[in-house]
């Protein structure tokens, strides 16, 4: 059985415009002991937990809580191995606003939210490159409007139907558990997620104490508390100060007082803390002390809820060894590019650019080593059917902001496909607009067919995407292919969008801007 859990800065973050809607409580015992600040856990695993991992192996294994990885019906293709056969790792870090224990309630406050359905208020995707030379982190604001897919609770079989339209992404946790948050990310980004981790208020405090002070910086005196009681309670003087324990938790939770008071500013502060912690763990020789490492391992395993693939100390130890291969200067923290929709936000075109870079294992710091040759093309789990048996729907998406769709374009491309042996290709009479030509497929079983269609027309593998919007292999002829029989893929831009607000892991001069209304 699972316990319900808590998190958030205060009541004002759940209610009202710019806040969070209230949600009904789950039946007792059906909540999930979720853990909020996985960013800290990740940093611990990068270095700190490695040596202590095998101390008291069975005891530490018993500390770790597990939950299912993906509660959705759809699968996302695994990352393409590089030319050396190496595969990237994608880990989703999830935090909850639940308040399930006396300690978490004391740390989290907001008594009116006790027992409410937990929300995934912190979501960070960690991408470890296939060659283990770099790491990318993408934070998604909790207010991001997304379509939550259908999810099934693994404990009691309760089915949570797909959301009716777009809702805030943090609600996904209440649809059966963290596996639904994973499913939501995969649907939105097309990125295959290998693992998840979660950590709660009390876990953050205990691990922060075990690690010791982590330096953070503010450009003015700050006190995160307003006349209505909103705020984390963080109080610091201008400059750089080490924070640990409850003060570290306050830093990670602060929204009122940083910049414009939004979750975007809070994510930036979390990135700064995470980077600083990684540097501390690498530089602090005292962590070589067996007693300190044992304490850190105890706190980390007790604080963790993970998927079964990470459910042992050995699995966590192996992961930590992979993560610690990356130097801080090759770690890039970003926030999903977004725009406001009322009091909420939605992904922008730059967000899709960021997701593509992660899908294609392109370093966000722009320092990828030049590839000696073309990487091996991904082989689908299910091989393609014979060309003559592959059903293909061709859609005319050649319209743009300035041009109407090119009449008959879908039929033209159908003729090309038939001429190449795809006898089951048919044209969709409707027309629309799509910037670039894409091949979409609904499930992993049709991935091989989709890739065969793309390859026959010279469409790059990066333009073959899984999508729940189609029921079969669908070729969308985009505005970049309005005429001619040969497709010429547009030159891709592999730079990280400025709107992602990238922060380098070696930047030790980053400092949070304090809102003048919260200074003293």
Short mmCIF file of C-alpha atoms in Angstrom, two decimals, residues 199-412:
data_model
loop_
_atom_site.label_atom_id
_atom_site.label_comp_id
_atom_site.label_asym_id
_atom_site.label_seq_id
_atom_site.Cartn_x
_atom_site.Cartn_y
_atom_site.Cartn_z
CA UNK A 199 12.41 12.70 -3.03
CA UNK A 200 10.36 14.46 -0.30
CA UNK A 201 10.75 17.42 2.08
CA UNK A 202 12.20 15.39 4.92
CA UNK A 203 14.55 13.59 2.54
CA UNK A 204 15.91 16.86 1.23
CA UNK A 205 16.60 18.15 4.71
CA UNK A 206 18.33 14.97 5.88
CA UNK A 207 20.50 14.67 2.77
CA UNK A 208 21.37 18.37 2.81
CA UNK A 209 22.58 17.93 6.39
CA UNK A 210 24.58 14.84 5.39
CA UNK A 211 26.26 16.67 2.52
CA UNK A 212 26.98 19.88 4.39
CA UNK A 213 26.70 23.46 3.18
CA UNK A 214 26.10 24.18 -0.50
CA UNK A 215 26.93 27.78 -1.53
CA UNK A 216 24.15 29.88 -3.10
CA UNK A 217 24.07 33.54 -4.06
CA UNK A 218 21.50 36.37 -3.91
CA UNK A 219 22.07 39.87 -5.27
CA UNK A 220 20.26 41.52 -2.32
CA UNK A 221 18.94 40.69 1.13
CA UNK A 222 15.93 38.38 0.79
CA UNK A 223 13.09 37.31 3.05
CA UNK A 224 10.60 35.03 1.30
CA UNK A 225 7.44 35.86 3.23
CA UNK A 226 4.60 38.27 2.49
CA UNK A 227 1.77 39.73 4.56
CA UNK A 228 -0.53 36.81 3.67
CA UNK A 229 2.00 34.23 4.83
CA UNK A 230 3.05 33.17 1.35
CA UNK A 231 6.69 32.24 0.97
CA UNK A 232 9.27 29.63 1.90
CA UNK A 233 10.69 31.58 4.85
CA UNK A 234 14.13 31.83 3.28
CA UNK A 235 16.10 34.69 4.82
CA UNK A 236 19.59 35.51 3.56
CA UNK A 237 21.82 38.53 3.35
CA UNK A 238 23.19 39.72 0.03
CA UNK A 239 26.08 37.63 -1.26
CA UNK A 240 27.07 33.96 -1.25
CA UNK A 241 26.20 31.71 1.68
CA UNK A 242 26.30 27.95 2.35
CA UNK A 243 22.86 26.48 2.99
CA UNK A 244 21.98 23.05 4.34
CA UNK A 245 19.13 21.22 6.03
CA UNK A 246 15.85 23.14 6.23
CA UNK A 247 17.44 26.27 4.78
CA UNK A 248 18.44 24.29 1.67
CA UNK A 249 14.82 23.16 1.35
CA UNK A 250 13.67 26.77 1.64
CA UNK A 251 15.99 27.77 -1.18
CA UNK A 252 14.66 25.02 -3.43
CA UNK A 253 11.04 25.96 -2.68
CA UNK A 254 11.36 29.74 -2.94
CA UNK A 255 9.10 31.39 -5.49
CA UNK A 256 8.04 34.52 -3.64
CA UNK A 257 11.16 36.67 -3.67
CA UNK A 258 13.08 35.52 -6.74
CA UNK A 259 12.78 37.64 -9.90
CA UNK A 260 9.11 37.81 -11.01
CA UNK A 261 7.85 35.34 -8.40
CA UNK A 262 7.11 32.65 -10.98
CA UNK A 263 7.89 28.96 -11.13
CA UNK A 264 10.36 29.83 -13.89
CA UNK A 265 12.48 31.76 -11.39
CA UNK A 266 12.20 28.93 -8.90
CA UNK A 267 13.48 26.47 -11.54
CA UNK A 268 16.48 28.73 -12.14
CA UNK A 269 17.28 28.73 -8.41
CA UNK A 270 17.00 24.94 -8.34
CA UNK A 271 19.45 24.71 -11.27
CA UNK A 272 21.94 26.92 -9.46
CA UNK A 273 21.68 24.81 -6.31
CA UNK A 274 22.00 21.55 -8.23
CA UNK A 275 25.12 22.74 -10.07
CA UNK A 276 26.64 24.00 -6.84
CA UNK A 277 25.97 20.71 -5.10
CA UNK A 278 27.67 18.74 -7.86
CA UNK A 279 30.75 20.96 -7.49
CA UNK A 280 30.74 20.54 -3.70
CA UNK A 281 30.47 16.77 -3.94
CA UNK A 282 33.38 16.65 -6.37
CA UNK A 283 35.59 19.06 -4.45
CA UNK A 284 34.85 18.14 -0.83
CA UNK A 285 37.44 15.58 0.17
CA UNK A 286 35.67 14.94 3.49
CA UNK A 287 33.11 12.87 1.60
CA UNK A 288 35.80 10.23 1.22
CA UNK A 289 35.24 9.58 4.92
CA UNK A 290 33.43 6.19 5.18
CA UNK A 291 31.15 7.38 7.98
CA UNK A 292 30.01 10.41 6.00
CA UNK A 293 29.42 8.27 2.92
CA UNK A 294 27.46 5.72 4.92
CA UNK A 295 25.26 8.45 6.35
CA UNK A 296 24.70 9.89 2.90
CA UNK A 297 23.81 6.47 1.51
CA UNK A 298 21.35 5.88 4.36
CA UNK A 299 19.64 9.22 3.75
CA UNK A 300 19.56 8.87 -0.04
CA UNK A 301 18.07 5.37 -0.10
CA UNK A 302 15.51 6.22 2.59
CA UNK A 303 14.43 9.27 0.60
CA UNK A 304 14.10 7.55 -2.77
CA UNK A 305 11.15 6.17 -4.68
CA UNK A 306 12.27 4.75 -8.02
CA UNK A 307 11.14 2.48 -10.84
CA UNK A 308 11.99 -1.25 -10.54
CA UNK A 309 14.98 -0.80 -12.83
CA UNK A 310 16.65 1.32 -10.13
CA UNK A 311 15.25 -0.62 -7.18
CA UNK A 312 18.54 -1.93 -5.79
CA UNK A 313 21.67 -0.33 -4.40
CA UNK A 314 23.67 -2.00 -7.16
CA UNK A 315 21.50 -0.36 -9.84
CA UNK A 316 21.87 3.03 -8.17
CA UNK A 317 25.61 2.47 -7.74
CA UNK A 318 25.97 1.61 -11.44
CA UNK A 319 23.97 4.69 -12.38
CA UNK A 320 26.09 6.90 -10.15
CA UNK A 321 29.22 5.62 -11.87
CA UNK A 322 27.74 6.59 -15.23
CA UNK A 323 26.65 10.04 -14.05
CA UNK A 324 29.95 10.91 -12.39
CA UNK A 325 31.78 10.52 -15.71
CA UNK A 326 30.45 13.96 -16.69
CA UNK A 327 32.49 16.99 -15.60
CA UNK A 328 30.50 20.01 -14.30
CA UNK A 329 31.58 22.06 -17.34
CA UNK A 330 29.67 19.60 -19.57
CA UNK A 331 26.41 19.80 -17.56
CA UNK A 332 23.75 22.12 -19.02
CA UNK A 333 20.63 23.10 -17.08
CA UNK A 334 17.64 24.43 -19.05
CA UNK A 335 13.96 25.29 -18.66
CA UNK A 336 11.48 24.23 -21.32
CA UNK A 337 10.84 27.30 -23.53
CA UNK A 338 7.28 28.46 -22.94
CA UNK A 339 4.79 31.28 -23.31
CA UNK A 340 1.98 32.36 -21.04
CA UNK A 341 -1.60 31.26 -21.64
CA UNK A 342 -3.45 33.27 -19.03
CA UNK A 343 -1.85 32.28 -15.72
CA UNK A 344 -0.44 29.05 -17.20
CA UNK A 345 2.21 28.30 -19.80
CA UNK A 346 2.50 26.13 -22.92
CA UNK A 347 5.50 24.81 -24.87
CA UNK A 348 6.72 26.93 -27.79
CA UNK A 349 8.40 25.99 -31.05
CA UNK A 350 11.72 26.40 -29.24
CA UNK A 351 10.58 23.69 -26.80
CA UNK A 352 10.25 21.22 -29.65
CA UNK A 353 13.74 22.26 -30.78
CA UNK A 354 15.04 21.47 -27.28
CA UNK A 355 13.22 18.14 -27.18
CA UNK A 356 14.66 17.20 -30.59
CA UNK A 357 18.20 17.89 -29.42
CA UNK A 358 17.63 15.55 -26.48
CA UNK A 359 16.01 12.89 -28.69
CA UNK A 360 18.94 13.01 -31.07
CA UNK A 361 21.54 13.06 -28.27
CA UNK A 362 22.97 16.44 -29.25
CA UNK A 363 24.84 18.19 -26.44
CA UNK A 364 23.12 21.39 -25.30
CA UNK A 365 26.46 23.10 -24.67
CA UNK A 366 27.34 22.88 -28.37
CA UNK A 367 30.60 21.07 -27.63
CA UNK A 368 29.90 17.69 -29.17
CA UNK A 369 33.01 16.09 -30.65
CA UNK A 370 32.87 15.98 -34.44
CA UNK A 371 31.46 12.64 -35.49
CA UNK A 372 33.93 10.61 -37.59
CA UNK A 373 31.15 9.27 -39.74
CA UNK A 374 27.42 8.82 -39.93
CA UNK A 375 26.02 7.02 -36.92
CA UNK A 376 24.36 3.70 -37.49
CA UNK A 377 20.70 4.12 -38.35
CA UNK A 378 18.29 2.83 -35.77
CA UNK A 379 16.78 -0.57 -36.37
CA UNK A 380 13.18 -0.78 -35.29
CA UNK A 381 12.19 -3.44 -32.76
CA UNK A 382 9.70 -4.81 -35.30
CA UNK A 383 11.06 -5.13 -38.84
CA UNK A 384 9.20 -3.51 -41.71
CA UNK A 385 6.62 -5.41 -43.72
CA UNK A 386 7.25 -5.80 -47.45
CA UNK A 387 6.87 -2.41 -49.15
CA UNK A 388 3.84 -3.61 -51.13
CA UNK A 389 1.99 -4.41 -47.89
CA UNK A 390 2.65 -1.17 -45.98
CA UNK A 391 -0.46 1.00 -45.77
CA UNK A 392 0.46 4.68 -46.03
CA UNK A 393 -1.86 7.66 -45.72
CA UNK A 394 -0.39 10.73 -47.43
CA UNK A 395 -1.57 14.14 -46.23
CA UNK A 396 -1.08 17.49 -47.91
CA UNK A 397 0.49 19.82 -45.35
CA UNK A 398 2.07 22.22 -47.84
CA UNK A 399 0.18 25.27 -46.59
CA UNK A 400 1.95 28.03 -44.69
CA UNK A 401 1.21 31.43 -43.18
CA UNK A 402 1.54 33.02 -46.63
CA UNK A 403 0.67 30.22 -49.07
CA UNK A 404 -2.36 27.98 -49.52
CA UNK A 405 -1.73 24.21 -49.73
CA UNK A 406 -0.50 23.08 -53.16
CA UNK A 407 -3.42 21.36 -54.90
CA UNK A 408 -2.93 17.67 -55.62
CA UNK A 409 0.34 17.42 -53.71
CA UNK A 410 -0.73 14.38 -51.67
CA UNK A 411 -1.69 12.52 -54.87
CA UNK A 412 1.66 13.43 -56.45
#
